[in-house]
């Protein structure tokens, strides 16, 4: 059993280099299957979700290994098309291996993907895209079988700009002969990174970052050497940590453009931020101001993954904020933990009503990845000691959150306890 011990209420001062993006590394690892040979992925963060992706590749017969932040995947020994339930259930993004396997060998069999319990997370849009491109998809309850005797490029219109379904459609379309056009595609920065990666493998892909992506598929692709984009949600985590505790923090290795909606909200809350293309400095004099109304949504709206992080920083400030969550049903599971720290936070349906006031340390438990990061952020701004359990959730997306926050000057330690921690119900 592990937990973070945080001594809060002290301003931060320090510098952190932001990790590579989890949400880009995972689709890129799936995409390595599209070419035969060894692909090198640099700036690939050491996270439990990335380890799960490497385990899937190994289970399919590929050779996958890591040296520091560099991962090598040799797909020339690819020999399987079955992803066992146990591996599939470890994370949501495992579903991306289906599109890549269909494209490379025309077959994939598996159970249902896992991931954070953020509400119903169907994969109907993914499966619909495979079917449109000519795959036979059989859903036998807990078993999924996808097969194709020859994928064909088609016009695909997504009813919602799902990030994962767009990525899966792009991967699958690389193996479909002719032109595929994805309409109402997700426009998140990670989609652009996937396009850049696919192009570096020789694929013809255009339009990522807009709602219309065109792929001319069916060409053989080659392995590549590629650097994963910076993690915008990890960057948002560090910005919100400084916003919560006050002080000054420098973030290097970021892509500031990818953080525009988050930076705008932090500035509205009273943070001063100097911006360069790959470096940010945030200066914060507490208390933060409430920001009125914030609505999450697909890019370029405010990212749902950063919503808990900002809420945690604002909880210890002044004034009111209304947060409307439009992407996931159960994104406020951190609310109980914040309330245990004294936050004035009420959730009704898809909206959270927050009224800032000083927080105090408490013993809480992460219920999901970003919710756990949010509780840690709140703890940094709360007077006294906090203990945050449920670190297995947090480790899915951060390569040692406590180390990066320590680099920013936070007083935080990972404690390994043999007896376990008591935790409040979040
Ligand atoms: C990705 C990110 C996640 C982020 C989310 C939204 C990764 C590994 N994860 O998740 O961190 O919070 O984008 O920015 O990149 N939906 C359906 N049917 C589908 C697919 C999605 O109804 O087939 C719904 C989902 O239930 C959800 C919404 O669409 O309500 C958004 O999901 P989606 O954009 O697909 O998110 P993910 O790709 O799962």
PDB file of N, CA and C in Angstrom, residues 20 22 35 57 67-69 91 119 164 167 193 224 226 235 239 242 270 296 331 347 369 375 407 414:
ATOM      1  N   UNK A  20       6.818  13.192 -21.718  1.00  0.00           N
ATOM      2  CA  UNK A  20       6.126  12.957 -22.991  1.00  0.00           C
ATOM      3  C   UNK A  20       4.672  12.589 -22.720  1.00  0.00           C
ATOM      4  N   UNK A  22       1.286  10.845 -22.382  1.00  0.00           N
ATOM      5  CA  UNK A  22       0.678   9.507 -22.292  1.00  0.00           C
ATOM      6  C   UNK A  22      -0.313   9.291 -23.441  1.00  0.00           C
ATOM      7  N   UNK A  35       4.013  -1.124 -39.421  1.00  0.00           N
ATOM      8  CA  UNK A  35       5.188  -1.388 -40.260  1.00  0.00           C
ATOM      9  C   UNK A  35       5.947  -2.575 -39.697  1.00  0.00           C
ATOM     10  N   UNK A  57       2.141  -5.495 -26.860  1.00  0.00           N
ATOM     11  CA  UNK A  57       3.009  -5.722 -28.030  1.00  0.00           C
ATOM     12  C   UNK A  57       3.798  -7.020 -27.859  1.00  0.00           C
ATOM     13  N   UNK A  67      14.865   1.875 -22.673  1.00  0.00           N
ATOM     14  CA  UNK A  67      16.120   2.338 -22.068  1.00  0.00           C
ATOM     15  C   UNK A  67      15.893   3.797 -21.736  1.00  0.00           C
ATOM     16  N   UNK A  68      15.722   4.133 -20.464  1.00  0.00           N
ATOM     17  CA  UNK A  68      15.355   5.509 -20.103  1.00  0.00           C
ATOM     18  C   UNK A  68      14.018   5.850 -20.748  1.00  0.00           C
ATOM     19  N   UNK A  69      13.990   6.996 -21.420  1.00  0.00           N
ATOM     20  CA  UNK A  69      12.728   7.418 -22.050  1.00  0.00           C
ATOM     21  C   UNK A  69      12.611   6.957 -23.498  1.00  0.00           C
ATOM     22  N   UNK A  91      -6.190  -1.037 -19.473  1.00  0.00           N
ATOM     23  CA  UNK A  91      -6.375   0.379 -19.847  1.00  0.00           C
ATOM     24  C   UNK A  91      -7.286   0.504 -21.056  1.00  0.00           C
ATOM     25  N   UNK A 119     -17.623   6.690 -16.126  1.00  0.00           N
ATOM     26  CA  UNK A 119     -18.988   6.554 -16.624  1.00  0.00           C
ATOM     27  C   UNK A 119     -18.987   5.571 -17.773  1.00  0.00           C
ATOM     28  N   UNK A 164     -10.373   8.635 -29.287  1.00  0.00           N
ATOM     29  CA  UNK A 164      -9.955   7.260 -29.541  1.00  0.00           C
ATOM     30  C   UNK A 164     -10.501   6.721 -30.853  1.00  0.00           C
ATOM     31  N   UNK A 167      -8.545   8.112 -33.697  1.00  0.00           N
ATOM     32  CA  UNK A 167      -7.225   7.469 -33.797  1.00  0.00           C
ATOM     33  C   UNK A 167      -7.354   6.065 -34.389  1.00  0.00           C
ATOM     34  N   UNK A 193      -0.239  14.707 -33.552  1.00  0.00           N
ATOM     35  CA  UNK A 193       0.988  13.953 -33.303  1.00  0.00           C
ATOM     36  C   UNK A 193       0.917  12.586 -33.990  1.00  0.00           C
ATOM     37  N   UNK A 224      10.079   3.809 -38.013  1.00  0.00           N
ATOM     38  CA  UNK A 224      10.506   5.198 -37.911  1.00  0.00           C
ATOM     39  C   UNK A 224      11.193   5.473 -36.577  1.00  0.00           C
ATOM     40  N   UNK A 226      10.942   8.522 -33.759  1.00  0.00           N
ATOM     41  CA  UNK A 226      10.019   9.634 -33.543  1.00  0.00           C
ATOM     42  C   UNK A 226      10.044  10.061 -32.075  1.00  0.00           C
ATOM     43  N   UNK A 235       1.487  18.981 -17.908  1.00  0.00           N
ATOM     44  CA  UNK A 235       1.846  20.406 -17.785  1.00  0.00           C
ATOM     45  C   UNK A 235       0.745  21.153 -17.027  1.00  0.00           C
ATOM     46  N   UNK A 239       1.020  23.406 -13.546  1.00  0.00           N
ATOM     47  CA  UNK A 239       0.528  24.794 -13.494  1.00  0.00           C
ATOM     48  C   UNK A 239      -0.508  24.937 -12.374  1.00  0.00           C
ATOM     49  N   UNK A 242       1.056  24.942  -8.843  1.00  0.00           N
ATOM     50  CA  UNK A 242       1.576  26.256  -8.422  1.00  0.00           C
ATOM     51  C   UNK A 242       0.403  27.199  -8.144  1.00  0.00           C
ATOM     52  N   UNK A 270      -6.292  34.818 -12.002  1.00  0.00           N
ATOM     53  CA  UNK A 270      -5.339  35.748 -11.388  1.00  0.00           C
ATOM     54  C   UNK A 270      -3.881  35.315 -11.464  1.00  0.00           C
ATOM     55  N   UNK A 296     -16.352  22.086 -20.174  1.00  0.00           N
ATOM     56  CA  UNK A 296     -15.384  21.227 -20.863  1.00  0.00           C
ATOM     57  C   UNK A 296     -15.945  20.799 -22.217  1.00  0.00           C
ATOM     58  N   UNK A 331     -17.083  12.488 -13.878  1.00  0.00           N
ATOM     59  CA  UNK A 331     -15.800  13.174 -13.806  1.00  0.00           C
ATOM     60  C   UNK A 331     -15.623  13.926 -12.495  1.00  0.00           C
ATOM     61  N   UNK A 347     -22.204  19.029  -6.317  1.00  0.00           N
ATOM     62  CA  UNK A 347     -22.346  18.516  -7.678  1.00  0.00           C
ATOM     63  C   UNK A 347     -23.812  18.202  -7.931  1.00  0.00           C
ATOM     64  N   UNK A 369      -7.414   8.575 -12.278  1.00  0.00           N
ATOM     65  CA  UNK A 369      -6.115   9.202 -12.548  1.00  0.00           C
ATOM     66  C   UNK A 369      -6.106  10.711 -12.279  1.00  0.00           C
ATOM     67  N   UNK A 375      -6.525  15.805  -6.144  1.00  0.00           N
ATOM     68  CA  UNK A 375      -6.446  15.780  -4.679  1.00  0.00           C
ATOM     69  C   UNK A 375      -5.045  16.179  -4.221  1.00  0.00           C
ATOM     70  N   UNK A 407      10.486  18.691  -7.557  1.00  0.00           N
ATOM     71  CA  UNK A 407      11.339  19.579  -8.354  1.00  0.00           C
ATOM     72  C   UNK A 407      10.756  20.991  -8.395  1.00  0.00           C
ATOM     73  N   UNK A 414       6.446   9.852  -1.239  1.00  0.00           N
ATOM     74  CA  UNK A 414       5.711   8.600  -1.424  1.00  0.00           C
ATOM     75  C   UNK A 414       6.068   7.694  -0.247  1.00  0.00           C
TER      76      UNK A 414
END
